[in-house]
Tab-separated table of C-alpha atoms in Angstrom:
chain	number	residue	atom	x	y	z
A	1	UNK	CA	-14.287	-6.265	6.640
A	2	UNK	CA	-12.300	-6.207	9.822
A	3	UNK	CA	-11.178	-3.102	11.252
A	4	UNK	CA	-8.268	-2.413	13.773
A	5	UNK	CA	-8.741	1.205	15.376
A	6	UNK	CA	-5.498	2.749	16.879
A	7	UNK	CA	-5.739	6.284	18.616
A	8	UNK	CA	-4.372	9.055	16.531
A	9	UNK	CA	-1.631	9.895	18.991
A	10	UNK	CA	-0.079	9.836	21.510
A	11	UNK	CA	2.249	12.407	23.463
A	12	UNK	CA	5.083	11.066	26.079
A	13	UNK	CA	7.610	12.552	28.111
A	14	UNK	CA	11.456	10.933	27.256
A	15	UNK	CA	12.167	8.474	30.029
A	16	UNK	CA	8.177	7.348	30.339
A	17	UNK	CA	6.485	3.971	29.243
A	18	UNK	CA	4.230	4.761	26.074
A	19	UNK	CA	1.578	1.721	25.918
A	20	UNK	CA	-0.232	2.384	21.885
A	21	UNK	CA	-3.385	-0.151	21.836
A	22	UNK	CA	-4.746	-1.301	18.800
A	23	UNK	CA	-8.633	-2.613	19.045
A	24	UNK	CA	-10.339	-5.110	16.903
A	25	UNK	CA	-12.957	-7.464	17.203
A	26	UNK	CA	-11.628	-10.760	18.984
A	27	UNK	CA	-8.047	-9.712	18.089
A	28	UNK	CA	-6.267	-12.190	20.770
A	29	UNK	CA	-7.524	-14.574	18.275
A	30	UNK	CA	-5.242	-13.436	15.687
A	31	UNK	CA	-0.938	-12.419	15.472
A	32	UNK	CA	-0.196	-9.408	15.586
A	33	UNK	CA	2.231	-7.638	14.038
A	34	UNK	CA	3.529	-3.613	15.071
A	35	UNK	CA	5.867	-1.469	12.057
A	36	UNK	CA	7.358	1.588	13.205
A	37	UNK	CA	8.053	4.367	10.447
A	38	UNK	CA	9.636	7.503	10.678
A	39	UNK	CA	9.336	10.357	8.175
A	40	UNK	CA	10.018	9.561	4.888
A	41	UNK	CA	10.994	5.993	5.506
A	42	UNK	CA	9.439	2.580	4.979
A	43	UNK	CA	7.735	0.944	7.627
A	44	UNK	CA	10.261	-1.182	10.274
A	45	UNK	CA	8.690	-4.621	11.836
A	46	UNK	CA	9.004	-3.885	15.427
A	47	UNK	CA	7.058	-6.837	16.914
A	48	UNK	CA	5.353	-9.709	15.581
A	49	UNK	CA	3.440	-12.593	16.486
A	50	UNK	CA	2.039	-10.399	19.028
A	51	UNK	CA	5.205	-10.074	21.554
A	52	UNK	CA	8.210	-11.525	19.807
A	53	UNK	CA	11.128	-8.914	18.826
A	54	UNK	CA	12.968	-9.243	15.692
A	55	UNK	CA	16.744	-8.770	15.708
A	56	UNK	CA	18.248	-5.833	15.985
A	57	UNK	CA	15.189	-4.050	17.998
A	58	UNK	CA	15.719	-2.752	21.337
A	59	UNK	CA	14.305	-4.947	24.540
A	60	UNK	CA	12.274	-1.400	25.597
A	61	UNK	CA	9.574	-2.773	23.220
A	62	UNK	CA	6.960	-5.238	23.488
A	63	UNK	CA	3.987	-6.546	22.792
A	64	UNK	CA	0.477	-7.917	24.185
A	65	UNK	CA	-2.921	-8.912	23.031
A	66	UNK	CA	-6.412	-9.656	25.011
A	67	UNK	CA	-9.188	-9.097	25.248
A	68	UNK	CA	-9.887	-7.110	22.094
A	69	UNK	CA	-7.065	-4.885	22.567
A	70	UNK	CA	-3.316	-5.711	21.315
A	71	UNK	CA	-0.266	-3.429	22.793
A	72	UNK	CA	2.709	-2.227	22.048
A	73	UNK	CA	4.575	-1.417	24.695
A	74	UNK	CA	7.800	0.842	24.609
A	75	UNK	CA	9.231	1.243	28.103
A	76	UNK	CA	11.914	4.127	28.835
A	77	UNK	CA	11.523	6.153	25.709
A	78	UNK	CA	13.369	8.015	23.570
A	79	UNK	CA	13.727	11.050	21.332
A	80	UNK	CA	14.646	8.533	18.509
A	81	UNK	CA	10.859	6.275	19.210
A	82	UNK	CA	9.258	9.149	17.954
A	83	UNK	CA	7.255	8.105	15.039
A	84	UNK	CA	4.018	6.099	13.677
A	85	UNK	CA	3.191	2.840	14.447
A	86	UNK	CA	1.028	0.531	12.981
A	87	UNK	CA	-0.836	-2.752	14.008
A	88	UNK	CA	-1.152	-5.565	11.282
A	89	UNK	CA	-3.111	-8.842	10.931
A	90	UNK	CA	-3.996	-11.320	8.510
A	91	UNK	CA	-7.692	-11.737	8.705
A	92	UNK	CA	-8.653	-15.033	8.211
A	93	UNK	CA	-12.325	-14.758	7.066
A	94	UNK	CA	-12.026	-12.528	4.664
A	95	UNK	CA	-7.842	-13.794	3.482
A	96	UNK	CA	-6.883	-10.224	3.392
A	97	UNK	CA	-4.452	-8.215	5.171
A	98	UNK	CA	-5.283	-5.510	7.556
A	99	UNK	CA	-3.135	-2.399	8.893
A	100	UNK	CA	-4.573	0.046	12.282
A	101	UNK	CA	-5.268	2.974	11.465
A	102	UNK	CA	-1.672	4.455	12.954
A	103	UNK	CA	-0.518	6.134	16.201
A	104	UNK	CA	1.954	8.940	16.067
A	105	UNK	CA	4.093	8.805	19.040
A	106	UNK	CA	5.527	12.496	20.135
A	107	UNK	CA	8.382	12.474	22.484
A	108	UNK	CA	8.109	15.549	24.689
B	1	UNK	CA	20.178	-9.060	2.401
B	2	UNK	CA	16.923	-9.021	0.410
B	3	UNK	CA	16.663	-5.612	-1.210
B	4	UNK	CA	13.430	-4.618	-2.772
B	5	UNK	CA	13.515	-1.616	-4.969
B	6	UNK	CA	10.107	0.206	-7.000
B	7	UNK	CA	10.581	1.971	-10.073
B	8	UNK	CA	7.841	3.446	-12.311
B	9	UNK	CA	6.371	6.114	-13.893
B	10	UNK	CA	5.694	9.253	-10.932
B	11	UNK	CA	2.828	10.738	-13.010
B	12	UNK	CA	0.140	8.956	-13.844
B	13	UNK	CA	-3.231	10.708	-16.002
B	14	UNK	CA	-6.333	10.561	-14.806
B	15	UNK	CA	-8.401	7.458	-16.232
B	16	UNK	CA	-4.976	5.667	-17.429
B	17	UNK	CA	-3.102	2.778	-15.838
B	18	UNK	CA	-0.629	2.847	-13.309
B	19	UNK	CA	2.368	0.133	-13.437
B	20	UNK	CA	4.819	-0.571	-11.164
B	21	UNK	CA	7.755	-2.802	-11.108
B	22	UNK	CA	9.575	-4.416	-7.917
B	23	UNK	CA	13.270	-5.275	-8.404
B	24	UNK	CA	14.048	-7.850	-6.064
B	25	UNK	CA	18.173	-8.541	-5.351
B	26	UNK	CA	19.965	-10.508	-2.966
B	27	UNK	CA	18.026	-13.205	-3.441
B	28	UNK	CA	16.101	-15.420	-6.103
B	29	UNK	CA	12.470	-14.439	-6.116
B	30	UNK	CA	12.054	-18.126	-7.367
B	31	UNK	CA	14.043	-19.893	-4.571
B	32	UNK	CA	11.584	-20.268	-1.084
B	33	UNK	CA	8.254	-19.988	-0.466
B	34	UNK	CA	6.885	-16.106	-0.307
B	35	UNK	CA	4.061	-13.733	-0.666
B	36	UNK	CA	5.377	-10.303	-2.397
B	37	UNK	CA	3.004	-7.788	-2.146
B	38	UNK	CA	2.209	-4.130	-2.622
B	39	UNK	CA	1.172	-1.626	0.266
B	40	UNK	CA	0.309	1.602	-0.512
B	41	UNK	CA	0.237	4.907	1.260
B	42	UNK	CA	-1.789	8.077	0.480
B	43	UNK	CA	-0.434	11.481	1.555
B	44	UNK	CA	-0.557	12.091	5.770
B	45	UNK	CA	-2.540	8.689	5.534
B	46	UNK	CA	-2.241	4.985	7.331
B	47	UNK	CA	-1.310	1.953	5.230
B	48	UNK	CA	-3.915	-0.020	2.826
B	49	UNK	CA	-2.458	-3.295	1.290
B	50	UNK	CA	-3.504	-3.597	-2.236
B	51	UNK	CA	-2.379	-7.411	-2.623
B	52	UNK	CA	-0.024	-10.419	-3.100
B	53	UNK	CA	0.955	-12.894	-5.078
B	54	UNK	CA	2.509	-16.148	-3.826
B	55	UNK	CA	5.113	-18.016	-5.429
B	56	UNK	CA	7.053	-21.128	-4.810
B	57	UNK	CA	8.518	-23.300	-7.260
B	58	UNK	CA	7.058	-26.555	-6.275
B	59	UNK	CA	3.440	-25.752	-6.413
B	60	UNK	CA	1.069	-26.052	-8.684
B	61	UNK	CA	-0.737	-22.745	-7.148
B	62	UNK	CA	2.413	-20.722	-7.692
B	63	UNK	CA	1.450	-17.332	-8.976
B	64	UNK	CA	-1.843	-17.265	-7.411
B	65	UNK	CA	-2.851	-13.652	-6.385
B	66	UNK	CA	-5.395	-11.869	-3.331
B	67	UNK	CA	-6.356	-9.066	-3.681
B	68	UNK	CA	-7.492	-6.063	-1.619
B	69	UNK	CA	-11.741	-5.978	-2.552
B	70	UNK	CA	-11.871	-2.374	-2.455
B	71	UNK	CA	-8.973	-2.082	-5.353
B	72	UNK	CA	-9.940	-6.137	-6.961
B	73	UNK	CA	-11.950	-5.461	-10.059
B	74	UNK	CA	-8.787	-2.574	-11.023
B	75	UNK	CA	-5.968	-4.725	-9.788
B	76	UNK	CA	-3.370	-6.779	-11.107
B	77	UNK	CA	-0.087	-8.235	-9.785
B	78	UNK	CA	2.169	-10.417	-11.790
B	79	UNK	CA	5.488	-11.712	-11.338
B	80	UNK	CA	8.436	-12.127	-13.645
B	81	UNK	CA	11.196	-14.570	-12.369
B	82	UNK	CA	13.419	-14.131	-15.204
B	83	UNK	CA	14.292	-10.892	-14.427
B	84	UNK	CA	13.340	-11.518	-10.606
B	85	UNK	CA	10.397	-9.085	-10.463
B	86	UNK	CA	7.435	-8.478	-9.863
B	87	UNK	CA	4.798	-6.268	-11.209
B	88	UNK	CA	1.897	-3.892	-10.050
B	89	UNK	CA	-0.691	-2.686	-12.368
B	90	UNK	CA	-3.862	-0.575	-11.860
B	91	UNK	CA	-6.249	0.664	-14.058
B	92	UNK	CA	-8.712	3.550	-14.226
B	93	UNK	CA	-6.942	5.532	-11.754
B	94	UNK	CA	-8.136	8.750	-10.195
B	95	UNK	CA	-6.841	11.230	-7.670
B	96	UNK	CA	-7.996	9.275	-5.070
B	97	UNK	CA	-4.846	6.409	-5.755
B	98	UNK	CA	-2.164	9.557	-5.410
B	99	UNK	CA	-0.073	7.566	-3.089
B	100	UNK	CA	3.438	6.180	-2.067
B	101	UNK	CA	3.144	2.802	-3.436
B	102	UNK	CA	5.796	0.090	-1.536
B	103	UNK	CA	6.852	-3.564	-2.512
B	104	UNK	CA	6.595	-5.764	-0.115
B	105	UNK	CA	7.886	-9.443	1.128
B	106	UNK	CA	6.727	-11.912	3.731
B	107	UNK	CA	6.788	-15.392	4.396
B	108	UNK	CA	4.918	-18.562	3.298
B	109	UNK	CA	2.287	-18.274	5.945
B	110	UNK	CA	-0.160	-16.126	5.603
B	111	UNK	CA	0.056	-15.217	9.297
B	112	UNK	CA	3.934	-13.795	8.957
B	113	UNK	CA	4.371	-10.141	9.234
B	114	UNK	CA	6.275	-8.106	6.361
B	115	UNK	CA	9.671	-8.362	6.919
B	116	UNK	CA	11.170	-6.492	3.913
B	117	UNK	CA	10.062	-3.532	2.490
B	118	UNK	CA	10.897	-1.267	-0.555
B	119	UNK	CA	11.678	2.554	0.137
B	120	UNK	CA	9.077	3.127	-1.537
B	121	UNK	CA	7.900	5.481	-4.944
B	122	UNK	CA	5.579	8.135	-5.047
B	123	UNK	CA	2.725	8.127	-7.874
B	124	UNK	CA	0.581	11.076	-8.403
B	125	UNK	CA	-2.306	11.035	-10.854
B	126	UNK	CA	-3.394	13.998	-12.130
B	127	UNK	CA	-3.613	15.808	-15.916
């Protein structure tokens, strides 16, 4: 089954760039889609189709993917990024949907 | 605005079958074309989707269901548009599906993320 592997987490200083990659075997291939979710809440769509932003979500994130690696991107952060994220596809060969495994952002 | 809302038992017995209902308001579950699907979360864990099932009203393969393989031969999802619902059941549970179990939406391609999400319910199986 396909497997997307996200680092466990990830520590950055308010005002920084956090960059949270999410690996999987010939990913650019495939959309990519990022959730945030804070404590206790449900998972927010953040980015999808590998760098477009949904309404409502701030211009400091963004997205990439190449070369095995897909990133989110959230430039000048904030106390109020602090949370997991998650990387999503659909995996075509097997027609089953896939989550990372999760970073936790911590805003120093 | 599509709200999604779980509701069902929080205590589940070992060995017995967990079922789970998604209220859907705001919108016809009938009218579109959509996937509505269940994600799951165990305790300090990541997110495992346990499956979908699609429905438009035009199709003859409305109602058709995918399912995660690690949870298929225990699974089933249904879907009720009379009372625009949709259902989760799974059977034989053990500790191991002790989890915060969310309803789920997304669009008629497969490739669309999951746009709207239930707050989620927590189900813990144990005697």
């Amino acid at each position: 089954s396909y497997v997307l592997t996200q680092p466990l987490s990830l520590s950055v200083a308010p005002g920084e760039t956090a960059r949270l990659p999410c690996g999987g075997n010939n990913i650019e291939g495939k959309s990519v889609h990022w959730y945030q979710q804070k404590p206790g809440q449900a998972p927010v769509v953040v980015i999808t189709y590998d760098d477009d932003r949904p309404p409502g979500i701030p211009e400091r994130f963004s997205g990439s993917n190449s070369d095995n690696t897909a990133t989110l991107t959230i430039s000048r952060v904030e106390a109020g990024d602090e949370a997991d994220y998650y990387c999503q596809v659909w995996d075509d060969g097997s027609d089953h949907y896939v989550f990372g495994t999760g970073t936790k952002v911590t805003v120093l | 605005q599509l709200h999604l809302q779980e509701s069902g038992p929080g205590l589940v017995k070992p060995s017995e079958t967990l079922s789970l209902t998604c209220t859907v308001s705001g919108a016809s579950i009938s009218s579109g074309v959509h996937y509505w699907d269940w994600v799951r979360q165990s305790p300090g864990k990541g997110l495992e989707w346990i499956g979908n099932i699609y429905y438009s009203g035009n199709t003859s393969y409305s109602g058709t269901t995918n399912y995660n393989p690690s949870l298929k031969s225990r699974v089933t999802i249904s879907i009720d548009t009379s009372k625009n619902q949709f259902s989760l059941k799974l059977n034989s549970v053990t500790a191991a599906d002790t989890a915060l179990y969310y309803c789920a939406r997304h669009d008629e391609d497969r490739n669309d993320p999951f746009d709207y999400w239930g707050q989620g319910t927590l189900v813990t199986v144990s005697s």
